[in-house]
Coordinates of C-alpha atoms in Angstrom, one line a residue:
Chain A
M1 CA 131.8 102.3 122.6
S2 CA 134.1 100.2 124.7
T3 CA 133.7 100.2 128.5
P4 CA 136.4 102.0 130.4
P5 CA 138.2 100.0 133.2
N6 CA 136.4 99.9 136.5
S7 CA 133.3 101.5 135.1
P8 CA 130.0 99.6 134.7
V9 CA 128.7 102.3 132.3
P10 CA 129.8 102.1 128.7
R11 CA 130.8 105.2 126.8
I12 CA 128.2 106.4 124.4
P13 CA 129.2 109.0 121.9
E14 CA 126.9 111.8 121.2
L15 CA 127.0 114.1 118.2
V16 CA 127.1 117.7 119.1
G17 CA 127.9 119.4 115.8
A18 CA 128.5 118.7 112.2
T19 CA 128.8 120.5 108.9
T20 CA 125.6 120.6 106.8
R21 CA 127.2 120.0 103.4
P22 CA 130.5 118.8 101.9
F23 CA 133.4 121.2 101.6
H24 CA 136.8 121.1 99.7
L25 CA 140.3 121.3 100.8
V26 CA 142.7 122.9 98.4
G27 CA 146.3 123.8 98.5
S28 CA 145.8 126.7 100.9
P29 CA 144.6 127.1 104.5
T30 CA 140.8 126.4 104.7
E31 CA 138.7 127.4 107.6
V32 CA 135.4 125.7 108.2
S33 CA 132.9 126.6 111.0
L34 CA 131.0 124.0 112.9
A35 CA 127.7 124.8 114.6
L36 CA 127.6 123.2 118.0
Y37 CA 124.4 122.1 119.8
E38 CA 123.7 121.5 123.4
P39 CA 124.0 117.8 124.2
T40 CA 120.7 116.2 125.3
G41 CA 121.8 112.6 125.6
P42 CA 124.6 110.8 127.4
A43 CA 126.8 113.9 127.2
S44 CA 124.2 116.1 128.9
P45 CA 124.7 117.3 132.5
E46 CA 121.9 115.0 133.7
A47 CA 123.7 111.9 132.4
R48 CA 126.9 113.1 134.0
D49 CA 125.3 112.8 137.4
L50 CA 125.2 109.1 137.0
A51 CA 127.7 107.4 139.3
A52 CA 130.9 106.1 137.7
W53 CA 130.1 107.8 134.5
A54 CA 133.1 107.8 132.3
P55 CA 135.2 111.0 131.9
Q56 CA 134.1 113.0 128.9
R57 CA 136.2 112.8 125.8
V58 CA 135.9 114.9 122.7
F59 CA 136.5 113.7 119.1
L60 CA 136.7 115.5 115.9
N61 CA 135.8 113.3 112.9
I62 CA 136.7 114.2 109.4
E63 CA 134.5 111.9 107.3
K64 CA 134.4 110.7 103.7
M65 CA 137.4 112.5 102.3
I66 CA 137.5 111.8 98.6
G67 CA 140.0 112.8 95.9
E68 CA 140.5 111.7 92.4
E69 CA 144.3 112.1 92.8
G70 CA 146.5 111.8 95.8
S71 CA 147.0 114.6 98.2
P72 CA 149.7 115.5 100.8
P73 CA 148.6 115.6 104.5
Y74 CA 146.8 118.4 106.1
Y75 CA 147.3 119.8 109.6
V76 CA 144.2 120.6 111.7
Y77 CA 143.9 123.6 114.1
L78 CA 141.0 124.7 116.2
N79 CA 139.8 128.3 116.7
V80 CA 142.7 130.0 115.2
A81 CA 142.1 133.8 115.5
H82 CA 141.4 135.6 112.3
N83 CA 144.4 137.3 110.7
E84 CA 146.8 134.9 112.4
R85 CA 148.8 132.1 110.9
P86 CA 147.9 128.7 112.3
E87 CA 151.5 127.5 112.2
Q88 CA 152.3 130.2 114.9
H89 CA 149.8 128.5 117.3
P90 CA 151.0 125.0 118.1
E91 CA 148.8 125.1 121.2
L92 CA 145.8 125.0 118.8
Y93 CA 147.0 122.1 116.8
A94 CA 144.5 119.2 116.9
G95 CA 146.3 116.7 114.7
S96 CA 147.1 115.8 111.1
L97 CA 145.1 114.2 108.3
P98 CA 147.2 111.6 106.5
M99 CA 146.0 111.2 103.0
F100 CA 147.5 107.8 102.4
G101 CA 145.2 105.7 100.3
L102 CA 143.0 108.7 99.3
R103 CA 142.7 107.8 95.7
E104 CA 142.1 104.1 96.3
A105 CA 139.4 104.9 98.9
S106 CA 137.7 107.1 96.3
I107 CA 137.3 104.7 93.4
T108 CA 134.2 102.7 92.5
D109 CA 134.6 99.2 91.2
E110 CA 133.3 95.7 91.8
W111 CA 135.0 95.6 95.2
H112 CA 134.9 99.1 96.5
S113 CA 132.3 101.8 97.1
P114 CA 133.7 105.3 97.4
N115 CA 133.5 105.7 101.1
G116 CA 136.7 107.8 101.2
L117 CA 139.0 108.2 104.1
Y118 CA 137.9 108.7 107.6
T119 CA 140.0 110.3 110.3
Q120 CA 139.2 110.7 114.0
L121 CA 141.2 113.1 116.1
E122 CA 140.9 113.1 119.9
V123 CA 140.8 116.7 120.9
T124 CA 139.8 116.3 124.5
S125 CA 142.6 118.3 126.2
L126 CA 142.6 121.0 123.5
Y127 CA 138.9 121.4 123.7
A128 CA 139.1 121.8 127.4
R129 CA 141.5 124.6 127.0
L130 CA 139.6 126.5 124.3
P131 CA 137.1 128.2 126.7
L132 CA 139.9 129.8 128.4
M133 CA 141.1 131.5 125.3
A134 CA 139.9 134.8 123.9
G135 CA 137.1 134.7 121.4
W136 CA 135.6 131.5 122.6
N137 CA 132.1 130.8 121.3
P138 CA 130.5 127.7 122.7
K139 CA 128.1 127.5 119.7
V140 CA 130.7 127.6 117.0
L141 CA 134.0 125.8 116.5
R142 CA 136.3 127.0 113.8
V143 CA 138.5 124.3 112.2
T144 CA 141.4 125.3 110.0
F145 CA 143.0 122.9 107.6
V146 CA 146.6 123.7 106.5
P147 CA 148.3 121.7 103.8
K148 CA 151.7 120.3 104.8
Y149 CA 153.0 121.3 101.3
P150 CA 151.1 124.4 100.1
G151 CA 150.7 124.9 96.5
N152 CA 148.4 124.1 93.6
L153 CA 147.1 120.8 95.0
P154 CA 144.2 118.6 93.7
A155 CA 141.0 119.3 95.7
V156 CA 139.9 116.9 98.4
E157 CA 136.2 116.8 99.1
V158 CA 135.3 116.3 102.7
G159 CA 131.8 114.8 103.1
R160 CA 131.3 115.9 106.7
M161 CA 133.1 117.1 109.8
S162 CA 131.6 116.3 113.1
L163 CA 132.3 116.7 116.8
Y164 CA 131.4 114.0 119.3
F165 CA 131.3 114.0 123.1
A166 CA 131.8 110.6 124.6
Chain B
M1 CA 116.1 113.9 131.3
K2 CA 116.4 113.1 135.0
F3 CA 118.6 110.1 134.5
A4 CA 120.2 110.2 138.0
L5 CA 116.8 110.3 139.6
I6 CA 115.7 107.3 137.6
A7 CA 118.8 105.5 138.5
D8 CA 118.3 106.1 142.2
R9 CA 114.7 105.2 142.2
K10 CA 114.6 102.2 139.9
P11 CA 117.9 100.7 138.7
A12 CA 116.0 98.5 136.2
A13 CA 114.6 101.6 134.5
A14 CA 118.1 103.1 134.4
N15 CA 119.5 99.9 132.9
L16 CA 116.7 99.9 130.3
K17 CA 117.5 103.5 129.5
L18 CA 121.2 102.6 129.1
F19 CA 120.3 99.7 126.9
L20 CA 118.2 101.9 124.6
W21 CA 121.0 104.5 124.5
L22 CA 123.5 101.8 123.5
H23 CA 121.2 100.2 121.0
P24 CA 119.3 102.9 119.0
E25 CA 118.4 100.2 116.5
W26 CA 116.1 98.6 119.1
W27 CA 112.9 99.4 117.4
S28 CA 114.2 98.4 114.0
V29 CA 115.0 95.0 115.5
T30 CA 111.5 94.9 117.0
L31 CA 110.1 95.7 113.6
C32 CA 112.0 92.8 112.1
G33 CA 110.9 90.5 114.9
L34 CA 107.3 91.5 114.4
A35 CA 107.6 90.8 110.6
W36 CA 109.0 87.3 111.4
A37 CA 106.2 86.8 113.9
G38 CA 103.6 87.8 111.4
L39 CA 105.1 85.5 108.7
L40 CA 105.4 82.6 111.2
L41 CA 101.8 83.1 112.4
D42 CA 100.6 83.1 108.8
G43 CA 102.7 80.0 108.0
W44 CA 101.3 78.3 111.1
R45 CA 97.7 79.1 110.3
N46 CA 98.2 78.0 106.7
P47 CA 100.8 75.3 106.9
M48 CA 100.0 73.7 103.5
L49 CA 100.0 77.0 101.7
G50 CA 103.5 78.3 102.5
G51 CA 102.1 81.5 103.8
Q52 CA 100.4 82.6 100.6
H53 CA 96.9 81.7 99.9
G54 CA 94.8 83.6 97.4
M55 CA 95.7 87.1 98.0
S56 CA 94.8 90.4 96.4
L57 CA 97.4 92.6 94.8
A58 CA 97.5 94.8 97.9
E59 CA 97.9 91.8 100.2
E60 CA 100.7 90.4 97.9
V61 CA 102.5 93.7 98.3
L62 CA 102.0 93.7 102.0
S63 CA 103.3 90.2 102.3
W64 CA 106.3 91.2 100.2
M65 CA 107.1 94.1 102.5
L66 CA 106.7 91.9 105.5
M67 CA 109.2 89.5 103.9
V68 CA 111.6 92.4 103.1
A69 CA 111.4 93.7 106.7
A70 CA 112.0 90.2 108.1
M71 CA 114.9 89.3 105.7
M72 CA 116.5 92.6 105.0
L73 CA 116.5 94.5 108.3
P74 CA 119.0 92.2 109.9
L75 CA 121.3 93.1 107.0
V76 CA 121.1 96.8 107.4
I77 CA 121.1 97.1 111.2
E78 CA 124.6 98.5 110.9
H79 CA 123.4 101.2 108.6
V80 CA 120.6 102.0 111.1
R81 CA 123.1 102.3 113.9
V82 CA 125.3 104.5 111.7
T83 CA 122.4 106.7 110.9
A84 CA 121.5 107.1 114.6
I85 CA 125.0 107.7 115.8
G86 CA 125.6 110.2 113.0
S87 CA 122.6 112.3 114.0
L88 CA 121.9 114.6 116.9
W89 CA 120.7 112.8 119.9
A90 CA 117.2 114.3 119.8
R91 CA 116.8 113.3 116.2
R92 CA 118.0 109.7 116.3
D93 CA 114.7 108.0 116.0
R94 CA 113.5 110.4 113.3
A95 CA 116.8 109.8 111.4
I96 CA 116.2 106.1 111.6
G97 CA 112.7 106.5 110.4
G98 CA 113.9 108.6 107.4
F99 CA 116.5 106.0 106.6
L100 CA 114.0 103.1 106.7
A101 CA 111.5 105.0 104.7
G102 CA 114.1 105.6 102.0
Y103 CA 115.3 102.0 102.3
F104 CA 111.9 100.4 101.8
A105 CA 111.0 102.6 98.8
P106 CA 113.0 100.7 96.2
W107 CA 111.8 97.4 97.7
L108 CA 108.2 98.6 97.5
A109 CA 108.6 99.4 93.8
L110 CA 110.0 95.9 93.2
G111 CA 107.3 94.4 95.3
A112 CA 104.6 96.0 93.2
L113 CA 106.2 94.5 90.1
V114 CA 106.4 91.1 91.7
A115 CA 102.8 91.3 92.9
G116 CA 101.8 92.0 89.3
L117 CA 103.8 88.9 88.2
Q118 CA 102.1 86.8 90.8
S119 CA 98.7 87.4 89.2
G120 CA 99.8 84.6 86.9
S121 CA 99.4 81.0 88.1
W122 CA 102.9 80.1 86.9
A123 CA 104.4 82.4 89.6
H124 CA 102.8 80.2 92.3
T125 CA 104.7 77.1 91.6
Y126 CA 107.8 75.6 93.1
A127 CA 109.2 75.3 89.6
A128 CA 109.2 79.1 89.3
A129 CA 110.8 79.4 92.7
A130 CA 113.5 76.9 91.7
V131 CA 114.2 78.9 88.5
G132 CA 114.4 82.0 90.7
F133 CA 116.9 80.5 93.0
G134 CA 118.9 79.2 90.0
V135 CA 119.0 82.8 88.6
A136 CA 120.0 84.0 92.1
A137 CA 123.0 81.6 92.1
L138 CA 124.1 82.8 88.7
W139 CA 123.5 86.4 89.6
Q140 CA 125.9 86.1 92.6
R141 CA 128.7 85.3 90.3
T142 CA 128.3 88.4 88.0
P143 CA 130.2 91.7 88.2
P144 CA 127.0 93.8 88.5
H145 CA 126.1 91.9 91.7
Q146 CA 129.6 92.5 93.1
R147 CA 129.2 96.2 92.3
A148 CA 125.8 96.3 94.0
L149 CA 127.2 94.5 97.0
A150 CA 130.0 97.0 97.3
A151 CA 127.4 99.8 97.1
C152 CA 125.5 98.2 100.0
H153 CA 128.4 99.3 102.2
R154 CA 128.3 102.9 101.2
R155 CA 128.1 105.7 103.7
V156 CA 126.5 109.1 103.2
P157 CA 127.3 112.1 105.3
L158 CA 124.3 113.3 107.2
A159 CA 123.6 117.0 107.9
P160 CA 122.9 117.5 111.6
I161 CA 119.7 119.4 111.5
G162 CA 116.9 120.9 109.4
W163 CA 115.3 119.6 106.2
R164 CA 118.7 118.8 104.8
A165 CA 119.1 116.3 107.6
D166 CA 115.8 114.6 106.8
L167 CA 116.7 114.6 103.1
D168 CA 120.1 113.1 103.8
C169 CA 118.6 110.3 105.9
L170 CA 116.1 109.5 103.2
R171 CA 118.7 109.7 100.5
F172 CA 121.0 107.4 102.5
G173 CA 118.1 104.9 102.8
V174 CA 117.3 105.1 99.1
I175 CA 121.0 104.5 98.1
I176 CA 121.3 101.5 100.3
G177 CA 117.9 100.2 99.4
A178 CA 118.6 100.5 95.7
A179 CA 121.9 98.7 96.1
C180 CA 120.2 96.0 98.1
V181 CA 117.6 95.5 95.5
A182 CA 120.2 95.3 92.8
S183 CA 122.1 92.8 94.9
C184 CA 119.3 90.5 96.1
W185 CA 116.4 90.8 93.7
P186 CA 116.5 87.3 92.3
L187 CA 116.7 85.8 95.8
M188 CA 113.8 87.8 97.0
V189 CA 111.7 87.2 93.9
A190 CA 112.4 83.5 94.3
C191 CA 111.2 83.6 98.0
A192 CA 108.1 85.4 96.8
F193 CA 107.5 82.7 94.2
A194 CA 108.0 80.1 96.9
G195 CA 105.0 81.6 98.6
H196 CA 107.1 83.3 101.3
S197 CA 107.9 79.8 102.5
L198 CA 109.7 80.0 105.9
I199 CA 112.4 77.6 104.7
A200 CA 113.0 79.7 101.6
M201 CA 113.1 82.9 103.6
A202 CA 115.4 81.5 106.3
G203 CA 117.7 80.2 103.6
G204 CA 117.6 83.6 101.8
L205 CA 118.5 85.3 105.1
A206 CA 121.4 83.0 105.6
V207 CA 122.6 83.8 102.1
G208 CA 122.3 87.5 102.9
L209 CA 124.2 87.2 106.1
A210 CA 127.0 85.2 104.4
E211 CA 127.2 88.0 101.9
R212 CA 127.1 91.0 104.3
W213 CA 128.3 90.2 107.7
Y214 CA 131.8 89.3 106.7
Y215 CA 134.6 91.5 105.5
R216 CA 134.8 89.3 102.5
P217 CA 131.6 87.7 101.3
R218 CA 131.4 84.0 101.8
T219 CA 130.8 83.3 98.1
R220 CA 131.0 79.5 98.4
T221 CA 128.6 79.4 101.3
M222 CA 126.3 81.7 99.4
L223 CA 126.4 79.6 96.3
A224 CA 125.9 76.4 98.2
L225 CA 122.9 77.8 100.2
T226 CA 121.3 79.2 97.1
L227 CA 121.7 76.0 95.1
A228 CA 120.4 74.0 98.1
L229 CA 117.3 76.2 98.0
A230 CA 116.9 75.7 94.3
M231 CA 117.2 71.9 94.7
Y232 CA 114.7 72.0 97.6
C233 CA 112.2 73.7 95.3
V234 CA 113.0 71.3 92.4
A235 CA 112.4 68.4 94.7
L236 CA 109.1 69.8 95.9
A237 CA 108.0 70.5 92.3
G238 CA 109.0 67.0 91.4
L239 CA 106.9 65.6 94.2
G240 CA 103.9 67.4 92.9
Q241 CA 103.7 70.0 95.7
R242 CA 101.9 72.2 93.4
V243 CA 102.0 75.0 95.6
A244 CA 103.8 76.3 98.3
V245 CA 101.3 78.4 97.3
A246 CA 97.7 78.3 96.6
A247 CA 96.2 79.5 93.4
P248 CA 95.3 83.1 93.4
Q249 CA 92.0 84.0 94.9
T250 CA 89.1 83.3 92.5
P251 CA 87.8 86.7 91.7
T252 CA 84.2 87.5 92.5
P253 CA 82.2 86.5 89.5
V254 CA 80.7 89.3 87.5
V255 CA 77.0 88.4 86.8
E256 CA 74.2 90.5 85.5
F257 CA 70.6 89.7 84.8
V258 CA 69.8 91.0 81.4
G259 CA 66.2 89.7 80.9
S260 CA 63.3 88.4 82.8
T261 CA 59.6 87.4 82.5
T262 CA 57.3 89.8 84.1
E263 CA 54.9 87.4 85.8
P264 CA 54.5 83.8 86.8
F265 CA 53.2 81.3 84.3
T266 CA 52.3 77.6 84.2
L267 CA 53.5 74.6 82.2
G268 CA 50.9 72.1 81.2
K269 CA 50.5 69.2 78.9
H270 CA 51.0 71.3 75.7
A271 CA 53.9 73.4 74.6
T272 CA 54.2 76.7 76.5
R273 CA 55.7 79.8 75.0
V274 CA 56.9 82.8 77.0
T275 CA 58.8 85.9 76.0
L276 CA 61.6 87.5 78.0
L277 CA 62.4 91.2 77.6
V278 CA 66.1 91.5 77.2
H279 CA 68.5 94.4 77.4
A280 CA 72.3 94.9 76.9
P281 CA 74.4 94.4 80.0
N282 CA 75.0 97.6 82.0
N283 CA 78.1 96.3 83.8
P284 CA 81.1 97.9 82.1
V285 CA 83.2 94.8 82.6
L286 CA 80.7 92.7 80.7
L287 CA 80.3 95.4 78.1
R288 CA 84.1 95.5 77.6
A289 CA 84.2 91.7 77.4
G290 CA 82.0 91.6 74.4
P291 CA 79.9 88.6 73.2
G292 CA 83.0 86.4 73.0
G293 CA 83.9 87.1 76.6
R294 CA 80.6 86.4 78.2
R295 CA 78.7 83.3 79.3
V296 CA 74.9 83.2 78.9
F297 CA 72.5 81.4 81.2
L298 CA 68.8 80.7 81.2
N299 CA 67.4 80.4 84.7
I300 CA 64.1 78.8 85.4
E301 CA 63.2 79.8 88.9
K302 CA 60.9 78.4 91.6
M303 CA 59.1 75.6 89.7
T304 CA 56.4 74.2 92.0
S305 CA 53.6 71.7 91.8
D306 CA 51.4 69.5 94.0
E307 CA 51.9 66.5 91.8
W308 CA 54.7 64.6 90.1
S309 CA 55.6 65.8 86.7
G310 CA 57.7 64.5 83.8
P311 CA 60.6 66.5 82.4
Y312 CA 60.3 69.4 79.9
D313 CA 62.5 70.2 77.0
V314 CA 63.4 73.9 76.6
Y315 CA 63.9 75.7 73.3
V316 CA 64.9 79.2 72.7
N317 CA 63.5 81.2 69.7
L318 CA 62.0 78.0 68.2
P319 CA 60.4 78.9 64.9
P320 CA 56.7 78.0 64.7
H321 CA 57.2 75.3 62.1
E322 CA 60.4 73.9 63.3
K323 CA 60.3 70.3 64.5
P324 CA 61.4 70.2 68.1
G325 CA 63.8 67.6 69.3
P326 CA 67.1 67.2 71.3
H327 CA 69.1 67.6 68.1
S328 CA 67.4 70.8 67.1
K329 CA 69.7 73.8 67.0
F330 CA 67.2 75.6 69.2
Y331 CA 67.3 73.1 72.0
A332 CA 68.6 74.6 75.2
G333 CA 68.3 71.7 77.5
S334 CA 65.8 69.8 79.7
L335 CA 64.1 70.4 83.0
P336 CA 64.2 67.3 85.1
M337 CA 61.4 67.5 87.6
F338 CA 62.9 65.1 90.2
G339 CA 61.9 66.2 93.7
L340 CA 59.4 68.7 92.4
V341 CA 56.7 67.8 94.9
E342 CA 59.0 67.7 97.8
A343 CA 60.5 71.1 96.9
S344 CA 57.0 72.5 96.6
R345 CA 55.9 71.4 100.1
A346 CA 56.2 73.8 103.0
D347 CA 56.5 72.3 106.5
E348 CA 58.0 73.2 109.8
K349 CA 61.6 72.9 108.5
H350 CA 61.3 73.9 104.9
E351 CA 59.8 76.6 102.8
A352 CA 58.3 75.9 99.4
Q353 CA 61.4 77.0 97.5
G354 CA 60.5 74.9 94.4
L355 CA 63.0 73.7 91.9
Y356 CA 65.6 75.9 90.2
Q357 CA 67.3 75.0 87.0
Q358 CA 70.1 76.8 85.2
L359 CA 70.9 76.1 81.5
E360 CA 74.0 77.4 79.9
I361 CA 73.1 78.6 76.5
T362 CA 76.3 80.5 75.6
K363 CA 77.0 78.7 72.3
M364 CA 73.4 78.6 71.2
Y365 CA 73.0 82.3 72.1
A366 CA 75.9 83.1 69.9
R367 CA 74.3 81.2 67.0
L368 CA 70.9 82.8 67.5
V369 CA 72.4 86.3 67.3
A370 CA 73.7 85.3 63.8
L371 CA 70.3 84.1 62.6
P372 CA 68.0 86.2 60.4
G373 CA 65.2 87.8 62.3
W374 CA 67.2 88.1 65.6
D375 CA 65.6 90.6 68.0
S376 CA 68.1 91.6 70.7
R377 CA 65.3 93.0 72.8
Q378 CA 63.4 89.8 73.4
L379 CA 63.9 86.0 73.7
R380 CA 61.2 83.4 73.2
V381 CA 61.4 80.3 75.3
T382 CA 59.3 77.2 74.5
F383 CA 58.7 74.4 77.0
I384 CA 57.5 71.1 75.6
P385 CA 56.6 68.2 77.9
R386 CA 58.5 65.0 77.1
Y387 CA 55.6 62.8 78.2
L388 CA 51.9 63.3 78.1
G389 CA 50.3 64.2 81.5
N390 CA 47.9 66.5 83.2
T391 CA 50.2 68.0 85.8
I392 CA 50.4 71.8 86.1
V393 CA 53.8 73.2 87.0
R394 CA 53.9 76.8 88.1
V395 CA 57.1 78.8 87.2
D396 CA 57.7 82.0 89.0
R397 CA 60.1 83.5 86.7
I398 CA 62.6 82.9 83.9
T399 CA 65.7 85.1 83.8
L400 CA 68.6 85.5 81.4
S401 CA 71.9 86.2 83.0
M402 CA 75.4 86.9 81.6
A403 CA 78.7 86.3 83.4
L404 CA 82.3 87.0 82.6
R405 CA 84.1 84.0 81.1

């Protein structure tokens, strides 16, 4: 929530969508749908009327990734059409999930609680392009996770995936 | 939400709105402030009692929860913010409410347990508080405490909407609350034993902050502060500050009249015998207490006379041929008649209340019950004047009462 330069108004993130329950990433492409809700707070049109309001940014958060063993990275794509391979759509690529430290972030001992890994991807420009593409639904965002090295990989549990406007 | 309009019309309102947007934890902080204000006010009104002064079980639990709100909310403000930011905008306050409800639940359970402990007078001493802080200092060095402290920093993914969102907030609160209880229970119990003393609570809060607000807990600071609190309580206990803390409230005595004369009578120059009709107590508490748990009193009420009178000796169930005397096993006590005339006179400022005398006959009553010929339905009372005289003393009533020991 840092204040952007030359702006008296701090950026306030607002949650606009999240998964309702944990899901698992396995060694094959996994698609998860995210229900989106109309922003009613700082990201709402009323708040945007405020002078010097910061430009809107969009963040995709992948929260509390837990795995008992290590895992290779995953690539993240948004709104890949059905029956199409994500790798063939670099314009829909949102970022990657490095899994470095996954096992260590998942253990419980005297010094750690299993909070898992947390990755935030800024998808502002991609999200701005999505409405121009075919099959855009403003109430649902489809996120596809593709393992960098497909195969029989240990499962990674993702606690929640959320989308924020800020 | 007409934010722009508000901003145009009243910048202060817009600034306030922005402030509340930026600080969704504002009402949790207010709650914490109110808890401190309540405890400070209580401490100010009862400076010698350390904030605790004869409270019922419910009041003990309420004080405990006030203390928890005052001391623990500053430690979980980050969780409150995380809960709010992780929820849809319209649900932020509801999510915080769910989190706090869950958070306070484990503390309430511990509070009920501690309130039960505080029914004992030992829990209202600085010595007990000192032991509590000593245990807290030891507890801080143990692996279970470390594990609980690590669990205090856990995060729980929250569903965005629906019953699952409410459940997740509640569950998040319970998880953090249980971890906090596991981490801080000796410290909080010690503060309760110290009578919610402001010094103890401020010290306890400082320990909590040293534990939570840093990436790595300031273990030496925590230990030093906790031991300082223990030494403070030891010093107060040594100085004879019996209580931070007043003794628990004296319970309302349970008393029941179980026998009475039916009409007034007079005492003269000869022995006077009257009979009281007696019944078993109806009060279930007295019934449960049994003969060993009850005290028995003989009440001689409203003795009046126009003339001075000498004292009378009172006997209970005196056999006809038994020689009366102060060493008789039937001797209940004496009725001094000092002030009899004055108490019998009515004037502009006084009513003729007469004299009232209460004789405790608990031990004698227990002996009488064991004697042959005991009749539980009646009691014979004999009044024998100690000196010869012609005064007539009128007695309105004699009653037999029983009270819980």
